[in-house]
């Protein structure tokens, strides 16, 4: 039997059990996830530019995507930053009513964004199976649309939780982290729009 | 007809030079020679590195080895570590310098190999197909353009440029005694230079996996004297000899009335399809089916009747001909020199 | 310096409480709810080893077909499937799941001094997804419609025009499954290493193995997306007629190669770095000293991680690249030798100024030194563009990559197995059988693969199902095939040793090798709570530098599965986090995701309809469980306090 020895103890019982901001491990996981998805976007964009070097005209034989829908889409995403930031700001306070309003507004703007995205896709002026340019444009927007839809669903789920008494503790931090992911959706939207609408017109 | 006496010599050349010449260590031209030089230099460098490092590990192990089995206490050797820092630092420096030397020699060799160009080369287009090589000697005048398959002729000592392309998947053109390889990519055409300094027949093989019969996609490069080359080329330009005897006329009719005409060209007849190799001068080639079989009546017959048995999965369908039709066809094809 | 033994601080019932809190359910359905890292780690290791054996069977079949010229034991269709599934299995279904996922998931939380891996359900999900992907590839083979375009499946050969049917689709979707799995594990391991380390384990005191797993995880995060993008593009070309790779409408076949190798080269370092970490760990233990050159080695590991992304074009030297491009990538490919050379010299110095006990794991490490080095040096030859033009796509390359993968990963893996299996099973493995395994494998491996260098130099290209007698490759091929017999015998000896030792081996105890890292402070096998008392750390080798009364961590709750979260740089305690307990949702979600992915091979609507069950299972997964009340409002942050 080993001798029983006294040992100094580092007592951590006083530490909190919920953290906001970058100390939260879910925040880190979200960051790593954004790195993964960001790399995917970067590679699709890189493929777009690479294929462009292999083509003498761009878009090759197609009309560029209709600019109006791109601008509308970009504007909606920029507007969405407001409810996203609001929800993030009020989350630590634990005020369920404010959190609900913030998430509801965010979800609402996300719905509008998805509707606009539908029109955007219909007005790309090319079908994905026509040529490599069209395939890449559809791939880029398609990838983003996937993110848009999953983020919308996630927002709705958290919104539902906010109607229960489980919206407390770590769940409040999750509300804030959800907004971080929404920012990623907005940034990738703007960049994708620039690639799709801008490079066919300005570069 | 003088050129045809070269055929037995060439055939002898096939068997004399074929085995053993298919090696990067048996160069027959400047490109492969330069690469072989580089190979040996780098080989000896890495050999010495290997021996030194292995001896180092063996020495390290031997000098501190203990057969004690029990758990020994953890030790420190600060003086030894200080000496080791110098040794490791020196080793890293030598490593960096060695790698730099390898880099420089690679660059030099690369420039030499790529630099063997010319303003007046023999130009050959090689287009990869599943599973054969289309070989074209282009000329601004269409009737001066040679089209053949699988067997490439070049004049000894002259710069040759190969313009690559592919009709389907990625292939790779590789004759190790001549030069490194170049991939044949659909949608790309690149210029690939070679030069052969010794007459002979050099074997090549596809070196990028291209499907079911990648293993049987060989080619050969016949390097011959300038005059022999010109004669060969002139002969290749001629359309197919018109058959005169009963059996060869019958053979041509067999060709034109069966599936052959769907894929093969024999210039001088109505057969003009480019799906398969050009057969206008098939009898002038040493091998058939992309260096898979010798060009003999028996092999040719077996190939025509059941190509799937020899190269399963290839694009030529079986042709179950009547024996006398087959015999006539073979006889006719053998007149296409 | 004495080694600190784990000491039990008197706290009655702590072990029982912790055992109850961290218990994983038993029984059939219980197996699918297990979220503890040791169970998931073992599953990854066992499953990947099974696929290693299966991949080896395919290799033996290939060697049998090539044993003599014009052998027609196996025709081209089956042969093409064999080398494709062999390569894909070894890389995607064995090397990464074993070296990075299985081993990492098992050891990392122990080495950090914590009770479970971060995001335990994501970890479990990653395992189930991997298994489905693995089965997908092999079901294709068994149905004789297996992937057959090579493990990198170049277009146009793998595309819709030249590979009809589902063959390449199975391959492309297997990639999706296994990459999602690897990415999931990468998130878990990165978070565990950055945030769950024991107090006192600053970055400067982190074991080299944790540095390596961190770098490898980041490599996975940046590299895997590339292969996901390219395999999805291939799948879309084949199923919904996109034209990414069709040159006649603006597509490009080299785009495929760039995207693939941007992943493919880091992939081999994702396999190799875990092996170097095993070497650094084992060398220190059996030289009975701290590793020489901790900072240079860590720097080399990080440098390899970066440089691994800068060399991919060296797989494309024969495509007719512009000269400047070729020069840059030659330089980068030569440069990446340097960090590995640094590690070699540091390992040599460690042994030189240590005291070598050549126990069984260390024998394998010496095998690694002698075998991997050949592969590394033939890599130097391949980095040189003109030489690569000759030997690219020949058996010379096959020799090279088997030397670096088997020498560089498999030898350390076996060494690591003999080293850590006693911790996992609680029993030592038989020493004599282990040595027989080593020598059989060493001889067989060199016989098979050294001869391949010559075959390549003498013109034998890769991926040929047969060759003619005129090429004079028969004798060398025969020798190469004979080597397979020895390797097989060695592996059979290992398997026998494993089962025999598990049943009747000598009990290992917590630290049979006198090692220094924290996993050796737990009983063998460790209980589900890992550590009875959460440790603090005083140096780079925790157990070697522990004070006689090294502090422990107190105050982490024992009635719920709680872990201590520390900050990234200094590992100072920051907060306590409750981890999820056992859950069926990872398994159910994996089933839903699998249905969606597999359906999408057969119909593009598969993703759309298949997404519905995925959303449902994810909601089930993410919906908060109310079993222990978290405070409604977070408390003001308090410092950790020292008591006693």
mmCIF file of C-alpha atoms in Angstrom, chain C residues 5 331 339:
data_model
loop_
_atom_site.group_PDB
_atom_site.id
_atom_site.type_symbol
_atom_site.label_atom_id
_atom_site.label_comp_id
_atom_site.label_asym_id
_atom_site.label_seq_id
_atom_site.Cartn_x
_atom_site.Cartn_y
_atom_site.Cartn_z
ATOM 1 C CA UNK C 5 4.698 7.574 -8.597
ATOM 2 C CA UNK C 331 13.747 23.851 -54.079
ATOM 3 C CA UNK C 339 13.404 19.617 -40.651
#
